[in-house]
Amino acid sequence: MNASSGINKDSSKGTGFLSPKRITVTVSAMTAQKLRKRSLAEGRSLSNLAAFLLEQSLEVDSRDRKQCSAVVGTEDEIITPTGFQASLPV
């Protein structure tokens, strides 16, 4: 690590993949129970199932946003339920 910049010099020698990051979330007891049951049924760890479901959800969200942007404009614009256009925060 370069002390003056705080940047790890070896990070540019990687394989091109970003390393996984750990996050913490709080869910309801019912959601935790459902996740635990599903992880056991699928033979996955709870962490693996949660990561899979989050990634799957973001992929679906990304596809939906792209489809909507083709219809109503750019991804930086949204149409409110009242029909007025609003910009997403940057």
PDB file of C-alpha atoms in Angstrom:
ATOM      1  CA  MET A   1       0.000   0.000   0.000  1.00  0.00           C
ATOM      2  CA  ASN A   2       1.288   3.444  -0.886  1.00  0.00           C
ATOM      3  CA  ALA A   3       1.105   5.487   2.315  1.00  0.00           C
ATOM      4  CA  SER A   4       0.762   8.816   0.545  1.00  0.00           C
ATOM      5  CA  SER A   5      -2.176   7.843  -1.674  1.00  0.00           C
ATOM      6  CA  GLY A   6      -3.779   5.062   0.346  1.00  0.00           C
ATOM      7  CA  ILE A   7      -4.021   2.989  -2.846  1.00  0.00           C
ATOM      8  CA  ASN A   8      -2.897  -0.613  -2.963  1.00  0.00           C
ATOM      9  CA  LYS A   9      -0.384  -0.838  -5.840  1.00  0.00           C
ATOM     10  CA  ASP A  10      -1.112  -4.547  -6.364  1.00  0.00           C
ATOM     11  CA  SER A  11      -4.816  -3.957  -7.033  1.00  0.00           C
ATOM     12  CA  SER A  12      -4.132  -3.239 -10.731  1.00  0.00           C
ATOM     13  CA  LYS A  13      -2.610  -6.719 -11.130  1.00  0.00           C
ATOM     14  CA  GLY A  14      -5.931  -8.451 -10.377  1.00  0.00           C
ATOM     15  CA  THR A  15      -7.894 -10.708 -12.660  1.00  0.00           C
ATOM     16  CA  GLY A  16     -10.394  -8.006 -13.567  1.00  0.00           C
ATOM     17  CA  PHE A  17     -12.974  -9.237 -11.061  1.00  0.00           C
ATOM     18  CA  LEU A  18     -14.087  -7.219  -8.092  1.00  0.00           C
ATOM     19  CA  SER A  19     -13.778  -9.012  -4.800  1.00  0.00           C
ATOM     20  CA  PRO A  20     -17.007  -9.786  -2.925  1.00  0.00           C
ATOM     21  CA  LYS A  21     -18.047  -7.292  -0.257  1.00  0.00           C
ATOM     22  CA  ARG A  22     -19.683  -8.123   3.048  1.00  0.00           C
ATOM     23  CA  ILE A  23     -22.805  -6.203   4.055  1.00  0.00           C
ATOM     24  CA  THR A  24     -25.164  -6.449   6.995  1.00  0.00           C
ATOM     25  CA  VAL A  25     -28.932  -6.209   6.691  1.00  0.00           C
ATOM     26  CA  THR A  26     -31.717  -6.462   9.224  1.00  0.00           C
ATOM     27  CA  VAL A  27     -34.882  -8.296   8.216  1.00  0.00           C
ATOM     28  CA  SER A  28     -38.046  -9.231  10.047  1.00  0.00           C
ATOM     29  CA  ALA A  29     -38.162 -12.472  12.011  1.00  0.00           C
ATOM     30  CA  MET A  30     -40.614 -13.897   9.476  1.00  0.00           C
ATOM     31  CA  THR A  31     -38.318 -13.065   6.542  1.00  0.00           C
ATOM     32  CA  ALA A  32     -35.348 -14.609   8.350  1.00  0.00           C
ATOM     33  CA  GLN A  33     -37.353 -17.764   9.019  1.00  0.00           C
ATOM     34  CA  LYS A  34     -38.448 -18.025   5.371  1.00  0.00           C
ATOM     35  CA  LEU A  35     -34.885 -17.474   4.173  1.00  0.00           C
ATOM     36  CA  ARG A  36     -33.569 -20.112   6.577  1.00  0.00           C
ATOM     37  CA  LYS A  37     -36.178 -22.673   5.453  1.00  0.00           C
ATOM     38  CA  ARG A  38     -35.527 -21.992   1.775  1.00  0.00           C
ATOM     39  CA  SER A  39     -31.748 -22.168   2.209  1.00  0.00           C
ATOM     40  CA  LEU A  40     -32.093 -25.568   3.872  1.00  0.00           C
ATOM     41  CA  ALA A  41     -34.467 -26.804   1.161  1.00  0.00           C
ATOM     42  CA  GLU A  42     -32.084 -25.673  -1.599  1.00  0.00           C
ATOM     43  CA  GLY A  43     -28.944 -26.874   0.169  1.00  0.00           C
ATOM     44  CA  ARG A  44     -27.470 -23.367   0.225  1.00  0.00           C
ATOM     45  CA  SER A  45     -26.015 -21.319   3.001  1.00  0.00           C
ATOM     46  CA  LEU A  46     -28.199 -18.485   4.213  1.00  0.00           C
ATOM     47  CA  SER A  47     -25.598 -15.999   2.995  1.00  0.00           C
ATOM     48  CA  ASN A  48     -25.438 -17.582  -0.465  1.00  0.00           C
ATOM     49  CA  LEU A  49     -29.214 -17.541  -0.837  1.00  0.00           C
ATOM     50  CA  ALA A  50     -29.485 -13.920   0.306  1.00  0.00           C
ATOM     51  CA  ALA A  51     -26.755 -12.857  -2.151  1.00  0.00           C
ATOM     52  CA  PHE A  52     -28.433 -14.799  -4.972  1.00  0.00           C
ATOM     53  CA  LEU A  53     -31.839 -13.234  -4.283  1.00  0.00           C
ATOM     54  CA  LEU A  54     -30.388  -9.710  -4.096  1.00  0.00           C
ATOM     55  CA  GLU A  55     -28.474 -10.152  -7.365  1.00  0.00           C
ATOM     56  CA  GLN A  56     -31.519 -11.662  -9.078  1.00  0.00           C
ATOM     57  CA  SER A  57     -33.690  -8.783  -7.890  1.00  0.00           C
ATOM     58  CA  LEU A  58     -31.218  -6.182  -9.166  1.00  0.00           C
ATOM     59  CA  GLU A  59     -31.015  -7.880 -12.573  1.00  0.00           C
ATOM     60  CA  VAL A  60     -34.805  -7.839 -12.899  1.00  0.00           C
ATOM     61  CA  ASP A  61     -34.895  -4.212 -11.748  1.00  0.00           C
ATOM     62  CA  SER A  62     -32.224  -3.292 -14.297  1.00  0.00           C
ATOM     63  CA  ARG A  63     -34.143  -4.985 -17.141  1.00  0.00           C
ATOM     64  CA  ASP A  64     -37.379  -3.269 -16.069  1.00  0.00           C
ATOM     65  CA  ARG A  65     -35.672   0.135 -15.958  1.00  0.00           C
ATOM     66  CA  LYS A  66     -34.239  -0.380 -19.441  1.00  0.00           C
ATOM     67  CA  GLN A  67     -37.657  -1.342 -20.801  1.00  0.00           C
ATOM     68  CA  CYS A  68     -39.264   1.675 -19.140  1.00  0.00           C
ATOM     69  CA  SER A  69     -36.574   4.044 -20.415  1.00  0.00           C
ATOM     70  CA  ALA A  70     -37.248   2.885 -23.970  1.00  0.00           C
ATOM     71  CA  VAL A  71     -40.888   3.879 -23.498  1.00  0.00           C
ATOM     72  CA  VAL A  72     -40.732   7.070 -21.422  1.00  0.00           C
ATOM     73  CA  GLY A  73     -37.256   8.508 -21.975  1.00  0.00           C
ATOM     74  CA  THR A  74     -33.980   8.107 -20.149  1.00  0.00           C
ATOM     75  CA  GLU A  75     -33.268   6.134 -16.996  1.00  0.00           C
ATOM     76  CA  ASP A  76     -32.730   9.470 -15.217  1.00  0.00           C
ATOM     77  CA  GLU A  77     -36.380  10.413 -15.697  1.00  0.00           C
ATOM     78  CA  ILE A  78     -39.458   8.994 -14.043  1.00  0.00           C
ATOM     79  CA  ILE A  79     -43.113   9.664 -14.574  1.00  0.00           C
ATOM     80  CA  THR A  80     -45.036  10.084 -11.354  1.00  0.00           C
ATOM     81  CA  PRO A  81     -48.501   8.545 -10.856  1.00  0.00           C
ATOM     82  CA  THR A  82     -49.977  11.997 -11.497  1.00  0.00           C
ATOM     83  CA  GLY A  83     -48.310  12.097 -14.916  1.00  0.00           C
ATOM     84  CA  PHE A  84     -45.772  14.781 -14.055  1.00  0.00           C
ATOM     85  CA  GLN A  85     -42.168  14.114 -14.947  1.00  0.00           C
ATOM     86  CA  ALA A  86     -39.659  14.006 -12.112  1.00  0.00           C
ATOM     87  CA  SER A  87     -35.878  13.606 -12.250  1.00  0.00           C
ATOM     88  CA  LEU A  88     -34.080  11.005 -10.200  1.00  0.00           C
ATOM     89  CA  PRO A  89     -31.433  12.376  -7.807  1.00  0.00           C
ATOM     90  CA  VAL A  90     -27.933  12.194  -9.235  1.00  0.00           C
TER      91      VAL A  90
END
